[in-house]
């Protein structure tokens, strides 16, 4: 072998060694954030009452952290995003128009966020307006109107492709949520009218609401199947309605921002309704840097809380980080927001570091 050939072979060997070393370092760097984040999540979970479930995925590398994310979690109002996607897919299939008017019916009205419940029956809203109210204001009555418009069976046929079939049963109307919960106290509660359900919700959630239900049903308190709202909700949650694994919800978010769920035009309107242009410093978002764009939807119910979203979803999800977090058996208004903020901060310190194309 000539000296020049020997030198050439040595250079190739050195280059190959450098490439392998660089690739090995890159792999370690890609997975190191996941190990560090898991340790931080474990510490947060141990210091917090109840349980946390966390799913985080970096779309630039495909690396994901799943912490208690394969089991089913109650979604609460986080279920409104798959409802919105199903509505937009019906629009794209030519079965519905965003400008189409839908009138409020007595059977749509239910307590919760938003003010559509207080409008006179017959008041008309465009589908586009209902989507905005459902996502931005988390209006339960608007959600019920959209579910009625496309049909619950259609919704669940589509949602099963997003969230199932593993550990996914069904998304119901928010009226049905109330009837099923109160029905755990006494079966006759399932026959209450929407107006009665709204009046019942005016009583504080606890012994006073149970007492009001007893008076409304005109029954003896000894006839109750369980004695507390906490027990009623526990029995309802065990049925796993309106629930899904965080891995499945995260997969849905990934397909959404990478353009595999709705058209680019509809995706941009979802970004707006999911607060892409605003910063609320609430739950997970409070722990994230202001420079990070975040589309998200929360869900809250007795002893349950969720915060689902995508950090930096723009540009086809090139630098996106999918996040799905739920908590159970803790104060949904106190402990949960604090724990979620800590999770957001941990994500910012780990998964959000060194993502190509992310804002600095």
mmCIF file of C-alpha atoms in Angstrom:
data_model
loop_
_atom_site.group_PDB
_atom_site.id
_atom_site.type_symbol
_atom_site.label_atom_id
_atom_site.label_comp_id
_atom_site.label_asym_id
_atom_site.label_seq_id
_atom_site.Cartn_x
_atom_site.Cartn_y
_atom_site.Cartn_z
ATOM 1 C CA UNK A 1 0.000 0.000 0.000
ATOM 2 C CA UNK A 2 1.390 3.405 -0.958
ATOM 3 C CA UNK A 3 1.941 6.090 1.716
ATOM 4 C CA UNK A 4 -0.894 8.180 0.267
ATOM 5 C CA UNK A 5 -3.264 5.210 0.334
ATOM 6 C CA UNK A 6 -2.287 4.474 3.930
ATOM 7 C CA UNK A 7 -2.901 8.090 4.911
ATOM 8 C CA UNK A 8 -6.263 8.033 3.152
ATOM 9 C CA UNK A 9 -7.278 4.861 5.031
ATOM 10 C CA UNK A 10 -6.236 6.389 8.361
ATOM 11 C CA UNK A 11 -8.272 9.523 7.678
ATOM 12 C CA UNK A 12 -11.307 7.466 6.789
ATOM 13 C CA UNK A 13 -10.920 5.449 9.993
ATOM 14 C CA UNK A 14 -10.635 8.598 12.090
ATOM 15 C CA UNK A 15 -13.694 10.156 10.390
ATOM 16 C CA UNK A 16 -15.709 6.988 10.927
ATOM 17 C CA UNK A 17 -14.746 6.935 14.609
ATOM 18 C CA UNK A 18 -15.725 10.600 14.991
ATOM 19 C CA UNK A 19 -19.071 10.008 13.276
ATOM 20 C CA UNK A 20 -19.835 7.043 15.515
ATOM 21 C CA UNK A 21 -18.861 9.009 18.606
ATOM 22 C CA UNK A 22 -21.019 11.954 17.521
ATOM 23 C CA UNK A 23 -23.981 9.677 16.809
ATOM 24 C CA UNK A 24 -23.549 7.993 20.184
ATOM 25 C CA UNK A 25 -23.451 11.390 21.921
ATOM 26 C CA UNK A 26 -26.562 12.504 20.015
ATOM 27 C CA UNK A 27 -28.452 9.385 21.101
ATOM 28 C CA UNK A 28 -27.423 9.993 24.728
ATOM 29 C CA UNK A 29 -28.460 13.637 24.445
ATOM 30 C CA UNK A 30 -31.842 12.650 22.966
ATOM 31 C CA UNK A 31 -32.580 10.222 25.779
ATOM 32 C CA UNK A 32 -30.980 12.111 28.670
ATOM 33 C CA UNK A 33 -33.832 14.638 28.865
ATOM 34 C CA UNK A 34 -36.267 11.747 29.216
ATOM 35 C CA UNK A 35 -34.419 10.173 32.130
ATOM 36 C CA UNK A 36 -34.001 13.513 33.880
ATOM 37 C CA UNK A 37 -37.641 14.420 33.357
ATOM 38 C CA UNK A 38 -38.802 11.051 34.688
ATOM 39 C CA UNK A 39 -36.824 11.621 37.889
ATOM 40 C CA UNK A 40 -38.397 15.051 38.323
ATOM 41 C CA UNK A 41 -41.905 13.735 37.627
ATOM 42 C CA UNK A 42 -41.414 10.980 40.192
ATOM 43 C CA UNK A 43 -40.391 13.551 42.813
ATOM 44 C CA UNK A 44 -43.401 15.749 42.021
ATOM 45 C CA UNK A 45 -45.736 12.756 42.170
ATOM 46 C CA UNK A 46 -44.344 11.584 45.502
ATOM 47 C CA UNK A 47 -44.749 15.064 46.998
ATOM 48 C CA UNK A 48 -48.330 15.447 45.731
ATOM 49 C CA UNK A 49 -51.503 13.774 47.032
ATOM 50 C CA UNK A 50 -53.120 11.332 44.635
ATOM 51 C CA UNK A 51 -51.492 10.297 41.386
ATOM 52 C CA UNK A 52 -50.045 11.929 38.284
ATOM 53 C CA UNK A 53 -49.967 10.635 34.739
ATOM 54 C CA UNK A 54 -47.606 12.278 32.247
ATOM 55 C CA UNK A 55 -46.911 11.768 28.554
ATOM 56 C CA UNK A 56 -44.319 13.927 26.772
ATOM 57 C CA UNK A 57 -43.014 13.401 23.246
ATOM 58 C CA UNK A 58 -40.468 15.380 21.225
ATOM 59 C CA UNK A 59 -41.460 15.181 17.585
ATOM 60 C CA UNK A 60 -38.001 16.146 16.325
ATOM 61 C CA UNK A 61 -36.468 12.929 17.666
ATOM 62 C CA UNK A 62 -39.509 10.742 18.304
ATOM 63 C CA UNK A 63 -38.365 10.180 21.901
ATOM 64 C CA UNK A 64 -41.174 9.979 24.459
ATOM 65 C CA UNK A 65 -41.649 9.770 28.217
ATOM 66 C CA UNK A 66 -44.660 7.807 29.437
ATOM 67 C CA UNK A 67 -45.276 7.940 33.187
ATOM 68 C CA UNK A 68 -48.450 6.059 34.160
ATOM 69 C CA UNK A 69 -49.641 7.092 30.699
ATOM 70 C CA UNK A 70 -50.887 3.739 29.373
ATOM 71 C CA UNK A 71 -53.780 3.451 31.822
ATOM 72 C CA UNK A 72 -57.114 5.215 31.330
ATOM 73 C CA UNK A 73 -57.578 8.728 32.764
ATOM 74 C CA UNK A 74 -60.789 10.742 33.066
ATOM 75 C CA UNK A 75 -60.588 13.568 30.532
ATOM 76 C CA UNK A 76 -63.239 16.013 31.732
ATOM 77 C CA UNK A 77 -63.385 18.973 29.350
ATOM 78 C CA UNK A 78 -60.261 17.716 27.570
ATOM 79 C CA UNK A 79 -62.762 15.558 25.675
ATOM 80 C CA UNK A 80 -63.883 18.746 23.904
ATOM 81 C CA UNK A 81 -60.888 18.662 21.567
ATOM 82 C CA UNK A 82 -61.815 15.289 19.989
ATOM 83 C CA UNK A 83 -65.371 16.651 19.749
ATOM 84 C CA UNK A 84 -64.038 19.680 17.836
ATOM 85 C CA UNK A 85 -61.951 17.479 15.529
ATOM 86 C CA UNK A 86 -64.963 15.275 14.778
ATOM 87 C CA UNK A 87 -67.078 18.353 13.969
ATOM 88 C CA UNK A 88 -64.434 19.714 11.586
ATOM 89 C CA UNK A 89 -64.073 16.328 9.908
ATOM 90 C CA UNK A 90 -67.839 16.291 9.355
ATOM 91 C CA UNK A 91 -67.487 19.730 7.758
ATOM 92 C CA UNK A 92 -64.710 18.437 5.501
ATOM 93 C CA UNK A 93 -66.885 15.451 4.558
ATOM 94 C CA UNK A 94 -69.568 17.887 3.363
ATOM 95 C CA UNK A 95 -72.081 16.836 6.023
ATOM 96 C CA UNK A 96 -72.002 20.127 7.936
ATOM 97 C CA UNK A 97 -71.162 23.801 7.362
ATOM 98 C CA UNK A 98 -69.347 26.088 9.787
ATOM 99 C CA UNK A 99 -71.921 28.771 8.993
ATOM 100 C CA UNK A 100 -74.816 26.401 9.727
ATOM 101 C CA UNK A 101 -77.099 27.624 12.515
ATOM 102 C CA UNK A 102 -77.926 25.461 15.520
ATOM 103 C CA UNK A 103 -80.644 26.512 17.963
ATOM 104 C CA UNK A 104 -80.421 25.993 21.708
ATOM 105 C CA UNK A 105 -82.799 23.350 23.041
ATOM 106 C CA UNK A 106 -83.845 22.829 26.651
ATOM 107 C CA UNK A 107 -82.153 19.416 26.533
ATOM 108 C CA UNK A 108 -78.784 21.028 25.682
ATOM 109 C CA UNK A 109 -78.599 23.197 28.779
ATOM 110 C CA UNK A 110 -76.272 22.202 31.603
ATOM 111 C CA UNK A 111 -74.204 23.900 34.272
ATOM 112 C CA UNK A 112 -70.527 24.732 33.844
ATOM 113 C CA UNK A 113 -68.420 27.340 32.104
ATOM 114 C CA UNK A 114 -69.853 29.679 29.475
ATOM 115 C CA UNK A 115 -73.153 31.499 29.195
ATOM 116 C CA UNK A 116 -75.021 29.650 26.441
ATOM 117 C CA UNK A 117 -76.948 27.828 29.189
ATOM 118 C CA UNK A 118 -78.626 31.109 30.131
ATOM 119 C CA UNK A 119 -79.885 31.915 26.627
ATOM 120 C CA UNK A 120 -83.510 31.379 25.646
ATOM 121 C CA UNK A 121 -84.293 28.138 23.895
ATOM 122 C CA UNK A 122 -84.421 28.818 20.176
ATOM 123 C CA UNK A 123 -81.417 31.165 20.256
ATOM 124 C CA UNK A 124 -79.310 30.307 17.198
ATOM 125 C CA UNK A 125 -75.527 30.012 16.984
ATOM 126 C CA UNK A 126 -73.274 29.199 14.062
ATOM 127 C CA UNK A 127 -71.270 25.968 14.294
ATOM 128 C CA UNK A 128 -68.127 28.107 14.064
ATOM 129 C CA UNK A 129 -69.216 30.155 17.097
ATOM 130 C CA UNK A 130 -70.093 27.030 19.085
ATOM 131 C CA UNK A 131 -66.634 25.569 18.416
ATOM 132 C CA UNK A 132 -65.002 28.730 19.702
ATOM 133 C CA UNK A 133 -67.195 28.824 22.816
ATOM 134 C CA UNK A 134 -66.599 25.143 23.513
ATOM 135 C CA UNK A 135 -62.798 25.381 23.265
ATOM 136 C CA UNK A 136 -61.976 28.896 24.468
ATOM 137 C CA UNK A 137 -64.637 29.178 27.186
ATOM 138 C CA UNK A 138 -65.128 25.435 27.755
ATOM 139 C CA UNK A 139 -68.875 25.981 27.391
ATOM 140 C CA UNK A 140 -70.650 22.715 28.233
ATOM 141 C CA UNK A 141 -73.952 23.683 26.617
ATOM 142 C CA UNK A 142 -72.160 24.605 23.372
ATOM 143 C CA UNK A 143 -70.460 21.188 23.488
ATOM 144 C CA UNK A 144 -73.824 19.461 23.949
ATOM 145 C CA UNK A 145 -75.216 21.332 20.928
ATOM 146 C CA UNK A 146 -72.317 20.207 18.742
ATOM 147 C CA UNK A 147 -72.604 16.600 19.909
ATOM 148 C CA UNK A 148 -76.327 16.678 19.114
ATOM 149 C CA UNK A 149 -75.648 18.201 15.694
ATOM 150 C CA UNK A 150 -73.239 15.503 14.478
ATOM 151 C CA UNK A 151 -74.726 12.689 16.580
ATOM 152 C CA UNK A 152 -73.150 10.881 19.518
ATOM 153 C CA UNK A 153 -72.611 7.711 17.480
ATOM 154 C CA UNK A 154 -70.766 9.643 14.758
ATOM 155 C CA UNK A 155 -68.652 11.369 17.387
ATOM 156 C CA UNK A 156 -67.646 8.092 19.000
ATOM 157 C CA UNK A 157 -67.030 6.345 15.690
ATOM 158 C CA UNK A 158 -64.492 9.059 14.897
ATOM 159 C CA UNK A 159 -63.133 9.371 18.451
ATOM 160 C CA UNK A 160 -62.433 5.645 18.573
ATOM 161 C CA UNK A 161 -59.939 6.187 15.753
ATOM 162 C CA UNK A 162 -58.262 8.959 17.779
ATOM 163 C CA UNK A 163 -58.368 7.509 21.279
ATOM 164 C CA UNK A 164 -58.936 3.776 21.050
ATOM 165 C CA UNK A 165 -59.889 1.080 20.880
ATOM 166 C CA UNK A 166 -57.721 0.204 23.901
ATOM 167 C CA UNK A 167 -59.213 1.525 27.158
ATOM 168 C CA UNK A 168 -61.603 3.874 25.368
ATOM 169 C CA UNK A 169 -65.326 3.372 25.895
ATOM 170 C CA UNK A 170 -67.357 6.434 24.942
ATOM 171 C CA UNK A 171 -67.609 10.219 24.987
ATOM 172 C CA UNK A 172 -71.017 11.309 26.277
ATOM 173 C CA UNK A 173 -72.781 14.651 26.423
ATOM 174 C CA UNK A 174 -72.113 16.747 29.499
ATOM 175 C CA UNK A 175 -75.775 16.395 30.433
ATOM 176 C CA UNK A 176 -75.246 12.642 30.562
ATOM 177 C CA UNK A 177 -72.182 13.126 32.786
ATOM 178 C CA UNK A 178 -74.358 14.886 35.381
ATOM 179 C CA UNK A 179 -77.139 12.315 35.146
ATOM 180 C CA UNK A 180 -74.747 9.402 35.534
ATOM 181 C CA UNK A 181 -72.986 10.946 38.536
ATOM 182 C CA UNK A 182 -76.209 11.835 40.354
ATOM 183 C CA UNK A 183 -77.611 8.484 39.287
ATOM 184 C CA UNK A 184 -74.948 6.830 41.420
ATOM 185 C CA UNK A 185 -76.609 8.498 44.416
ATOM 186 C CA UNK A 186 -80.099 7.420 43.350
ATOM 187 C CA UNK A 187 -81.332 5.984 40.021
ATOM 188 C CA UNK A 188 -84.243 8.448 39.861
ATOM 189 C CA UNK A 189 -81.736 11.279 39.374
ATOM 190 C CA UNK A 190 -81.325 10.141 35.766
ATOM 191 C CA UNK A 191 -84.877 11.375 35.091
ATOM 192 C CA UNK A 192 -84.198 14.959 36.204
ATOM 193 C CA UNK A 193 -84.790 17.664 33.607
ATOM 194 C CA UNK A 194 -81.976 19.888 32.417
ATOM 195 C CA UNK A 195 -83.457 22.806 34.337
ATOM 196 C CA UNK A 196 -83.447 20.730 37.520
ATOM 197 C CA UNK A 197 -79.822 19.726 36.902
ATOM 198 C CA UNK A 198 -78.845 23.383 36.513
ATOM 199 C CA UNK A 199 -80.733 24.293 39.713
ATOM 200 C CA UNK A 200 -79.094 21.396 41.536
ATOM 201 C CA UNK A 201 -75.629 22.656 40.545
ATOM 202 C CA UNK A 202 -76.336 25.930 42.376
ATOM 203 C CA UNK A 203 -75.836 24.072 45.666
ATOM 204 C CA UNK A 204 -72.189 23.714 46.819
ATOM 205 C CA UNK A 205 -70.626 20.441 45.683
ATOM 206 C CA UNK A 206 -70.783 18.356 48.857
ATOM 207 C CA UNK A 207 -73.364 17.533 51.552
ATOM 208 C CA UNK A 208 -75.519 20.514 50.538
ATOM 209 C CA UNK A 209 -75.888 19.209 46.995
ATOM 210 C CA UNK A 210 -76.734 15.741 48.249
ATOM 211 C CA UNK A 211 -79.411 17.237 50.524
ATOM 212 C CA UNK A 212 -80.818 19.288 47.655
ATOM 213 C CA UNK A 213 -80.988 16.181 45.456
ATOM 214 C CA UNK A 214 -82.873 14.326 48.206
ATOM 215 C CA UNK A 215 -85.411 17.170 48.404
ATOM 216 C CA UNK A 216 -85.687 17.409 44.617
ATOM 217 C CA UNK A 217 -86.379 13.682 44.275
ATOM 218 C CA UNK A 218 -88.644 13.717 47.350
ATOM 219 C CA UNK A 219 -87.015 10.620 48.800
ATOM 220 C CA UNK A 220 -85.744 9.589 52.206
ATOM 221 C CA UNK A 221 -81.998 10.003 52.639
ATOM 222 C CA UNK A 222 -81.720 6.343 53.620
ATOM 223 C CA UNK A 223 -82.703 5.451 50.044
ATOM 224 C CA UNK A 224 -79.398 6.776 48.660
ATOM 225 C CA UNK A 225 -77.071 4.128 47.256
ATOM 226 C CA UNK A 226 -74.021 6.102 48.416
ATOM 227 C CA UNK A 227 -73.910 8.964 50.897
ATOM 228 C CA UNK A 228 -71.449 11.506 49.450
ATOM 229 C CA UNK A 229 -70.664 13.238 46.181
ATOM 230 C CA UNK A 230 -67.122 11.879 46.462
ATOM 231 C CA UNK A 231 -68.452 8.310 46.513
ATOM 232 C CA UNK A 232 -70.808 9.039 43.594
ATOM 233 C CA UNK A 233 -68.006 10.425 41.469
ATOM 234 C CA UNK A 234 -65.722 7.515 42.390
ATOM 235 C CA UNK A 235 -68.330 5.039 41.146
ATOM 236 C CA UNK A 236 -68.826 7.077 37.990
ATOM 237 C CA UNK A 237 -65.090 7.337 37.249
ATOM 238 C CA UNK A 238 -64.746 3.562 37.655
ATOM 239 C CA UNK A 239 -66.983 3.124 34.592
ATOM 240 C CA UNK A 240 -64.304 4.890 32.469
ATOM 241 C CA UNK A 241 -66.696 6.949 30.383
ATOM 242 C CA UNK A 242 -65.073 10.034 28.829
ATOM 243 C CA UNK A 243 -61.678 8.504 29.553
ATOM 244 C CA UNK A 244 -58.597 7.493 27.551
ATOM 245 C CA UNK A 245 -54.899 6.666 27.988
ATOM 246 C CA UNK A 246 -52.584 9.656 27.821
ATOM 247 C CA UNK A 247 -50.541 7.862 25.157
ATOM 248 C CA UNK A 248 -53.630 7.729 22.929
ATOM 249 C CA UNK A 249 -54.491 11.376 23.553
ATOM 250 C CA UNK A 250 -50.875 12.289 22.835
ATOM 251 C CA UNK A 251 -50.964 10.358 19.548
ATOM 252 C CA UNK A 252 -54.072 12.325 18.594
ATOM 253 C CA UNK A 253 -52.281 15.618 19.323
ATOM 254 C CA UNK A 254 -49.275 14.505 17.259
ATOM 255 C CA UNK A 255 -51.437 13.603 14.271
ATOM 256 C CA UNK A 256 -53.281 16.896 14.623
ATOM 257 C CA UNK A 257 -50.248 19.215 14.488
ATOM 258 C CA UNK A 258 -48.531 17.183 11.761
ATOM 259 C CA UNK A 259 -51.527 17.729 9.489
ATOM 260 C CA UNK A 260 -53.095 14.278 9.548
ATOM 261 C CA UNK A 261 -56.452 15.126 11.130
ATOM 262 C CA UNK A 262 -57.902 18.244 9.499
ATOM 263 C CA UNK A 263 -57.074 20.613 6.639
ATOM 264 C CA UNK A 264 -54.450 23.349 7.155
ATOM 265 C CA UNK A 265 -57.219 25.965 7.241
ATOM 266 C CA UNK A 266 -59.109 24.146 9.979
ATOM 267 C CA UNK A 267 -55.898 23.437 11.858
ATOM 268 C CA UNK A 268 -55.158 27.164 12.011
ATOM 269 C CA UNK A 269 -58.612 27.919 13.399
ATOM 270 C CA UNK A 270 -58.087 25.224 16.038
ATOM 271 C CA UNK A 271 -54.755 26.841 16.962
ATOM 272 C CA UNK A 272 -56.589 30.107 17.582
ATOM 273 C CA UNK A 273 -59.368 28.507 19.641
ATOM 274 C CA UNK A 274 -56.743 26.566 21.635
ATOM 275 C CA UNK A 275 -55.105 29.859 22.650
ATOM 276 C CA UNK A 276 -52.026 29.766 20.429
ATOM 277 C CA UNK A 277 -51.768 33.563 20.588
ATOM 278 C CA UNK A 278 -52.284 34.014 24.330
ATOM 279 C CA UNK A 279 -50.458 33.255 27.566
ATOM 280 C CA UNK A 280 -52.642 32.516 30.597
ATOM 281 C CA UNK A 281 -49.951 31.390 33.093
ATOM 282 C CA UNK A 282 -52.312 28.607 34.147
ATOM 283 C CA UNK A 283 -51.362 25.081 35.217
ATOM 284 C CA UNK A 284 -48.707 23.664 32.864
ATOM 285 C CA UNK A 285 -48.339 26.931 30.982
ATOM 286 C CA UNK A 286 -47.236 28.745 34.139
ATOM 287 C CA UNK A 287 -44.114 26.591 34.197
ATOM 288 C CA UNK A 288 -43.265 27.168 30.521
ATOM 289 C CA UNK A 289 -41.289 30.108 29.105
ATOM 290 C CA UNK A 290 -43.382 32.881 27.568
ATOM 291 C CA UNK A 291 -41.492 32.409 24.296
ATOM 292 C CA UNK A 292 -42.975 28.924 23.881
ATOM 293 C CA UNK A 293 -46.212 28.768 21.898
ATOM 294 C CA UNK A 294 -48.717 26.424 23.503
ATOM 295 C CA UNK A 295 -52.050 25.148 22.194
ATOM 296 C CA UNK A 296 -53.939 23.460 25.002
ATOM 297 C CA UNK A 297 -57.180 22.296 26.601
ATOM 298 C CA UNK A 298 -57.828 21.662 30.271
ATOM 299 C CA UNK A 299 -60.347 19.495 32.075
ATOM 300 C CA UNK A 300 -61.537 19.702 35.679
ATOM 301 C CA UNK A 301 -63.969 17.721 37.762
ATOM 302 C CA UNK A 302 -64.197 16.594 41.386
ATOM 303 C CA UNK A 303 -60.815 15.072 42.276
ATOM 304 C CA UNK A 304 -59.723 15.074 38.623
ATOM 305 C CA UNK A 305 -57.732 17.481 36.456
ATOM 306 C CA UNK A 306 -56.045 17.332 33.046
ATOM 307 C CA UNK A 307 -53.970 19.631 30.893
ATOM 308 C CA UNK A 308 -53.319 18.533 27.310
ATOM 309 C CA UNK A 309 -51.488 20.412 24.585
ATOM 310 C CA UNK A 310 -48.604 20.885 22.191
ATOM 311 C CA UNK A 311 -45.658 23.214 22.776
ATOM 312 C CA UNK A 312 -44.482 24.968 19.581
ATOM 313 C CA UNK A 313 -47.018 23.253 17.285
ATOM 314 C CA UNK A 314 -46.292 25.523 14.309
ATOM 315 C CA UNK A 315 -44.402 24.570 11.127
ATOM 316 C CA UNK A 316 -46.059 21.184 10.846
ATOM 317 C CA UNK A 317 -44.891 20.210 14.326
ATOM 318 C CA UNK A 318 -41.208 20.249 13.308
ATOM 319 C CA UNK A 319 -40.087 21.380 16.768
ATOM 320 C CA UNK A 320 -43.251 20.371 18.642
ATOM 321 C CA UNK A 321 -43.486 18.747 22.054
ATOM 322 C CA UNK A 322 -46.696 16.856 22.797
ATOM 323 C CA UNK A 323 -47.819 17.007 26.428
ATOM 324 C CA UNK A 324 -50.672 15.156 28.138
ATOM 325 C CA UNK A 325 -50.937 15.356 31.932
ATOM 326 C CA UNK A 326 -53.719 14.214 34.270
ATOM 327 C CA UNK A 327 -54.098 13.964 38.035
ATOM 328 C CA UNK A 328 -56.538 12.183 40.280
ATOM 329 C CA UNK A 329 -57.526 12.080 43.951
ATOM 330 C CA UNK A 330 -56.267 15.564 44.766
ATOM 331 C CA UNK A 331 -57.697 19.053 45.058
ATOM 332 C CA UNK A 332 -58.398 19.981 41.453
ATOM 333 C CA UNK A 333 -58.292 23.700 42.264
ATOM 334 C CA UNK A 334 -55.269 23.767 44.608
ATOM 335 C CA UNK A 335 -52.869 20.840 44.520
ATOM 336 C CA UNK A 336 -53.432 20.094 40.815
ATOM 337 C CA UNK A 337 -52.512 23.545 39.430
ATOM 338 C CA UNK A 338 -49.361 23.626 41.597
ATOM 339 C CA UNK A 339 -48.303 20.144 40.523
ATOM 340 C CA UNK A 340 -49.000 20.935 36.864
ATOM 341 C CA UNK A 341 -46.924 24.111 37.078
ATOM 342 C CA UNK A 342 -44.035 22.044 38.452
ATOM 343 C CA UNK A 343 -44.456 19.549 35.617
ATOM 344 C CA UNK A 344 -44.399 22.418 33.111
ATOM 345 C CA UNK A 345 -41.207 23.767 34.643
ATOM 346 C CA UNK A 346 -39.622 20.306 34.530
ATOM 347 C CA UNK A 347 -40.535 19.976 30.842
ATOM 348 C CA UNK A 348 -39.009 23.400 30.143
ATOM 349 C CA UNK A 349 -35.764 22.341 31.839
ATOM 350 C CA UNK A 350 -35.500 19.014 30.012
ATOM 351 C CA UNK A 351 -37.570 18.214 26.910
ATOM 352 C CA UNK A 352 -37.663 21.828 25.736
ATOM 353 C CA UNK A 353 -33.886 22.204 25.739
ATOM 354 C CA UNK A 354 -31.923 21.994 22.461
ATOM 355 C CA UNK A 355 -34.945 21.374 20.253
ATOM 356 C CA UNK A 356 -34.002 22.325 16.699
ATOM 357 C CA UNK A 357 -36.145 25.196 15.457
ATOM 358 C CA UNK A 358 -37.733 26.035 18.801
ATOM 359 C CA UNK A 359 -37.831 29.669 19.989
ATOM 360 C CA UNK A 360 -35.031 30.792 22.290
#
